[in-house]
Coordinates of C-alpha atoms and ligand atoms in Angstrom, one line a residue:
M611 CA 16.8 2.9 21.9
E612 CA 17.6 6.4 23.0
I613 CA 16.0 9.6 21.7
R614 CA 18.0 12.7 20.8
K615 CA 16.4 16.0 20.0
T616 CA 19.4 18.2 19.5
I617 CA 22.3 18.1 17.2
S618 CA 24.8 18.4 20.0
D619 CA 23.3 15.6 22.1
L620 CA 23.3 13.3 19.1
R621 CA 26.9 14.1 18.2
Q622 CA 28.0 13.6 21.8
S623 CA 26.3 10.2 21.9
L624 CA 27.9 9.1 18.6
V625 CA 31.4 10.4 19.1
W626 CA 32.4 7.5 21.5
H627 CA 31.1 4.8 19.0
Q628 CA 33.0 6.6 16.2
Q629 CA 36.2 6.7 18.2
Q630 CA 35.8 2.9 18.7
R631 CA 35.5 2.7 14.9
R632 CA 32.0 1.3 15.1
T633 CA 30.1 1.3 11.8
V634 CA 27.3 3.9 12.0
G635 CA 24.2 3.5 9.7
L636 CA 21.8 6.3 9.1
V637 CA 18.1 5.8 8.0
P638 CA 16.6 9.3 7.3
T639 CA 12.8 9.4 7.4
M640 CA 9.9 11.8 7.8
G641 CA 8.2 9.4 10.3
N642 CA 4.8 7.7 10.0
L643 CA 6.9 4.5 9.8
H644 CA 5.6 1.6 7.8
R645 CA 7.0 -1.7 6.5
G646 CA 9.0 0.2 3.8
H647 CA 10.9 2.1 6.5
M648 CA 11.3 -1.0 8.6
A649 CA 13.0 -2.8 5.7
L650 CA 15.6 0.1 5.6
I651 CA 16.2 -0.2 9.4
K652 CA 16.4 -4.0 9.2
A653 CA 19.1 -3.8 6.6
A654 CA 21.0 -1.1 8.6
V655 CA 20.8 -3.3 11.8
V656 CA 22.3 -6.2 9.8
D657 CA 25.2 -4.1 8.3
C658 CA 26.0 -1.7 11.1
D659 CA 27.1 -1.6 14.7
I660 CA 25.1 1.5 15.5
V661 CA 21.9 2.5 13.7
V662 CA 20.5 6.1 13.8
T663 CA 17.0 6.7 12.5
S664 CA 16.0 10.3 11.9
I665 CA 12.4 11.5 11.9
F666 CA 12.0 15.0 10.6
I667 CA 9.2 16.4 8.5
N668 CA 11.4 18.7 6.4
P669 CA 9.5 21.9 5.6
L670 CA 12.1 22.8 3.0
Q671 CA 11.0 20.0 0.6
F672 CA 7.3 20.9 0.6
G673 CA 6.0 23.5 -1.8
P674 CA 3.6 26.3 -0.6
D675 CA 0.5 24.4 -1.9
E676 CA 1.6 21.0 -0.7
D677 CA 0.7 18.8 2.3
L678 CA 3.2 19.9 4.9
A679 CA 0.5 20.8 7.4
S680 CA -1.4 17.5 7.0
Y681 CA 1.6 15.2 6.5
P682 CA 1.0 12.3 8.9
H683 CA 2.8 12.8 12.2
T684 CA 2.7 9.7 14.5
P685 CA 5.7 10.0 16.8
D686 CA 4.3 7.7 19.6
A687 CA 3.5 4.8 17.1
D688 CA 6.9 5.4 15.4
I689 CA 8.8 5.2 18.7
D690 CA 6.9 1.9 19.6
L691 CA 7.9 0.4 16.2
L692 CA 11.6 1.6 16.6
Q693 CA 11.9 0.1 20.1
E694 CA 11.5 -3.3 18.6
S695 CA 13.6 -2.7 15.5
G696 CA 17.2 -2.8 16.8
C697 CA 17.7 0.9 16.1
H698 CA 20.0 2.5 18.7
Y699 CA 19.3 6.2 18.4
L700 CA 16.3 8.1 17.2
F701 CA 17.1 11.7 16.1
M702 CA 13.9 13.8 16.3
P703 CA 14.9 17.5 15.9
S704 CA 12.5 20.4 15.7
A705 CA 12.5 22.7 12.6
T706 CA 14.3 25.4 14.6
E707 CA 17.0 22.9 15.7
M708 CA 17.6 22.1 12.0
Y709 CA 17.2 25.5 10.4
G710 CA 17.5 28.0 13.2
K711 CA 15.0 30.8 13.6
K712 CA 15.5 32.1 10.0
T713 CA 12.8 31.8 7.5
T714 CA 13.4 28.8 5.2
D715 CA 14.3 31.3 2.4
A716 CA 17.3 32.5 4.3
N717 CA 19.0 29.1 4.6
S718 CA 22.0 27.8 2.6
I719 CA 20.8 25.4 0.0
V720 CA 22.5 22.3 -1.4
K721 CA 21.4 21.8 -5.0
V722 CA 22.0 19.0 -7.5
P723 CA 21.1 20.7 -10.7
C724 CA 19.7 19.1 -13.8
L725 CA 18.6 15.8 -12.2
S726 CA 16.6 17.8 -9.6
E727 CA 14.6 19.5 -12.4
L728 CA 13.3 16.4 -14.1
Y729 CA 10.1 14.4 -13.4
C730 CA 9.1 15.1 -9.7
G731 CA 11.3 18.1 -9.7
A732 CA 9.4 19.6 -12.7
S733 CA 6.1 19.1 -10.9
R734 CA 7.4 20.1 -7.5
P735 CA 9.8 23.0 -8.0
G736 CA 12.4 23.2 -5.2
H737 CA 11.4 19.8 -3.7
F738 CA 14.8 18.1 -4.4
N739 CA 16.7 21.2 -3.2
G740 CA 14.9 20.7 0.1
V741 CA 15.8 17.0 0.1
T742 CA 19.5 17.4 -0.7
T743 CA 19.8 20.2 1.8
V744 CA 18.4 18.2 4.7
V745 CA 20.2 15.0 3.7
S746 CA 23.5 16.9 3.6
K747 CA 22.8 18.3 7.0
L748 CA 22.0 14.9 8.4
F749 CA 25.2 13.5 6.8
N750 CA 27.2 16.3 8.5
I751 CA 25.4 15.8 11.8
V752 CA 25.7 12.0 12.0
H753 CA 28.8 11.2 9.9
P754 CA 27.4 7.8 8.9
D755 CA 29.4 5.1 7.2
I756 CA 26.3 3.9 5.4
A757 CA 23.0 5.6 4.6
Y758 CA 19.9 3.8 3.6
F759 CA 17.1 5.1 1.2
G760 CA 14.1 3.4 -0.3
L761 CA 14.1 2.8 -4.1
K762 CA 10.4 3.8 -4.3
D763 CA 11.8 7.3 -4.5
Y764 CA 14.1 6.3 -7.3
Q765 CA 14.8 9.8 -8.6
Q766 CA 15.6 10.9 -5.0
F767 CA 18.1 8.0 -4.8
V768 CA 19.8 8.9 -8.0
I769 CA 20.0 12.6 -6.9
I770 CA 21.5 11.7 -3.5
R771 CA 24.0 9.4 -5.2
Q772 CA 25.1 12.3 -7.3
L773 CA 25.3 14.5 -4.2
V774 CA 27.5 12.0 -2.4
E775 CA 29.8 11.8 -5.4
D776 CA 29.9 15.6 -6.1
L777 CA 30.5 16.7 -2.5
C778 CA 32.8 13.7 -1.7
F779 CA 30.8 12.5 1.3
P780 CA 32.6 9.4 2.5
I781 CA 29.4 7.5 2.8
K782 CA 28.2 4.3 1.1
L783 CA 24.6 4.6 -0.1
V784 CA 22.3 1.5 0.0
G785 CA 19.0 1.5 -1.9
I786 CA 16.4 -0.8 -0.5
E787 CA 13.7 -2.4 -2.8
T788 CA 10.2 -1.0 -2.5
V789 CA 7.9 -2.9 -0.1
R790 CA 4.4 -3.4 -1.5
E791 CA 1.0 -4.2 -0.1
A792 CA -0.5 -7.5 -1.3
S793 CA -2.3 -5.6 -4.1
G794 CA 1.1 -4.3 -5.4
L795 CA 0.5 -0.8 -4.1
A796 CA 3.9 0.6 -3.0
M797 CA 4.0 1.4 0.8
S798 CA 3.9 5.1 1.4
S799 CA 2.8 7.4 4.2
R800 CA 0.6 9.2 1.6
N801 CA -1.4 5.9 1.2
N802 CA -3.2 7.0 4.4
Y803 CA -4.9 9.8 2.5
M804 CA -6.8 7.3 0.4
D805 CA -10.0 5.3 1.1
S806 CA -10.2 1.6 0.4
Q807 CA -11.6 2.1 -3.1
Q808 CA -8.9 4.6 -4.0
R809 CA -6.2 2.2 -2.7
C810 CA -7.6 -0.5 -5.0
I811 CA -7.4 1.8 -8.0
A812 CA -3.9 3.0 -7.0
A813 CA -2.6 -0.6 -7.1
S814 CA -3.2 -0.6 -10.8
L815 CA -0.4 1.9 -11.3
Y816 CA 2.2 -0.8 -10.6
R817 CA 0.4 -3.2 -12.9
T818 CA 0.7 -0.6 -15.7
L819 CA 4.4 -0.2 -15.0
R820 CA 5.0 -4.0 -15.1
F821 CA 3.0 -4.3 -18.3
M822 CA 5.2 -1.6 -19.8
A823 CA 8.4 -3.3 -18.6
D824 CA 7.3 -6.6 -20.2
Q825 CA 6.6 -4.8 -23.5
V826 CA 10.0 -3.2 -23.5
K827 CA 11.7 -6.5 -22.8
Q828 CA 9.8 -8.1 -25.7
G829 CA 10.7 -5.2 -27.9
L830 CA 7.1 -4.9 -29.0
Y831 CA 6.5 -1.1 -29.1
S832 CA 8.5 2.0 -29.6
I833 CA 9.3 3.9 -26.3
S834 CA 6.9 6.8 -27.1
D835 CA 4.0 4.5 -28.2
L836 CA 4.4 2.6 -25.0
E837 CA 4.5 5.7 -22.8
N838 CA 1.2 6.8 -24.5
Q839 CA -0.4 3.4 -23.9
G840 CA 0.7 3.5 -20.3
L841 CA -0.8 7.0 -19.9
E842 CA -4.1 5.9 -21.4
Q843 CA -4.2 2.9 -19.0
I844 CA -3.6 5.1 -16.0
M845 CA -6.3 7.5 -17.1
S846 CA -8.7 4.7 -17.9
I847 CA -8.5 3.4 -14.3
G848 CA -9.4 6.8 -12.9
M849 CA -6.0 8.3 -12.0
K850 CA -4.6 11.5 -13.4
P851 CA -1.0 11.0 -14.6
D852 CA 1.6 13.6 -13.7
Y853 CA 4.3 12.0 -15.7
L854 CA 5.2 8.5 -17.0
S855 CA 8.6 8.0 -18.5
I856 CA 10.8 5.2 -19.7
C857 CA 14.3 6.3 -19.0
N858 CA 17.9 5.3 -18.5
A859 CA 18.1 4.1 -14.9
R860 CA 21.6 5.7 -14.4
T861 CA 21.2 9.1 -16.0
L862 CA 17.3 9.4 -15.9
E863 CA 17.5 10.6 -19.5
P864 CA 14.9 9.3 -21.9
A865 CA 15.6 5.7 -22.9
N866 CA 16.8 5.0 -26.5
D867 CA 17.8 2.0 -28.6
E868 CA 21.1 1.6 -26.8
T869 CA 19.7 1.7 -23.2
K870 CA 20.5 -1.4 -21.1
D871 CA 19.5 -0.2 -17.6
F872 CA 15.9 1.0 -17.6
A873 CA 13.7 2.7 -15.1
I874 CA 10.0 3.4 -15.8
L875 CA 9.1 6.3 -13.5
A876 CA 5.5 7.4 -12.8
A877 CA 3.6 9.9 -10.7
A878 CA -0.2 10.1 -10.7
F879 CA -3.0 11.6 -8.7
I880 CA -5.9 9.7 -7.3
G881 CA -8.2 12.4 -6.1
S882 CA -5.8 14.9 -4.5
T883 CA -3.3 12.2 -3.4
R884 CA -0.1 12.2 -5.5
L885 CA 1.6 8.8 -5.7
I886 CA 4.9 7.8 -7.2
D887 CA 6.2 4.4 -8.3
N888 CA 8.7 2.8 -10.6
V889 CA 10.1 -0.4 -12.0
R890 CA 13.7 -1.0 -13.0
F891 CA 15.2 -3.7 -15.2
Q892 CA 18.1 -4.5 -17.5
L893 CA 18.2 -5.7 -21.1
D894 CA 21.0 -7.7 -22.4
R895 CA 21.9 -6.0 -25.6
S896 CA 25.2 -7.7 -26.2
G897 CA 23.9 -9.6 -29.2
E898 CA 22.5 -6.4 -30.8
M899 CA 25.8 -4.6 -30.2
L900 CA 27.8 -7.4 -31.9
S901 CA 25.5 -7.4 -34.9
K902 CA 25.7 -3.6 -35.1
S903 CA 29.5 -3.7 -35.2
G904 CA 29.3 -6.5 -37.8
K905 CA 31.0 -9.0 -35.6
S906 CA 28.2 -11.5 -35.3
S907 CA 28.2 -14.5 -37.7
Ligands
PAF521 O1 12.4 10.0 1.5 C1 12.1 10.8 2.5 O2 11.4 10.3 3.5 C2 12.7 12.2 2.6 O3 12.7 12.8 1.4 C3 14.0 12.2 3.3 C4 15.1 11.5 2.5 C5 13.9 11.6 4.7 C6 14.5 13.7 3.4 O4 13.6 14.4 4.2

């Protein structure tokens, strides 16, 4: 694997592969690589001729009171993991390389409105503008054929899908299923902030989401009753919910009686650590639709 720290060096390395029409896959990350990231890289290695992983802790997607300064930065361990992974290029730019010497406020911003203001966007104003800006820059730098993102950040995935569609990026997006610890806790770099007792409590978040999904599938409760039950469960295990929402997995709007593709999205604090997770599932409502239109016998 070769490391590139500047945009021009990376572009120079990729141009030959692109002239040979080799498929280029991009795995954007903020480093501190874990099994979740490795699943993205593994999928890219299977699909693509050339795999580029980027490691960049993007200051633009952190709010002023967030954990930019303490976000885990483990370049040596990351490089060791990547050497074994089949990744061809690691792009590790500095903040100045990505944004120049301007203050972050003076940069051009790529914004996907509406979707970016919901859920995590409501709690972390400006966060998704930072994400869509850096992802657009990475797309323009690498020109990948395929880009890989984890579905743990499901709202991020939906927003990037909208970005690709709206700005006509000729890129296929692949979402990779969340990798979990044996307890069910979704792998995340922020898990490092928790002690073993907190990790144990945090694993219950996924149990609550699965419980809620089962109830929706069985049609046992109204959406809002179920959201309230879920919130109570999260609080009773010692976490502070930020949001918990049963929504339409395509639009992220609140689910209703017609919804077939569901996502249950959650964010909650354990101590000062903010975790997110989700479950997604489909309901076959064809029988209901037929009976509503009077076509069933
Ligand atoms: O999901 C992440 O790690 C980041 O939001 C991303 C997509 C690498 C952009 O900085």
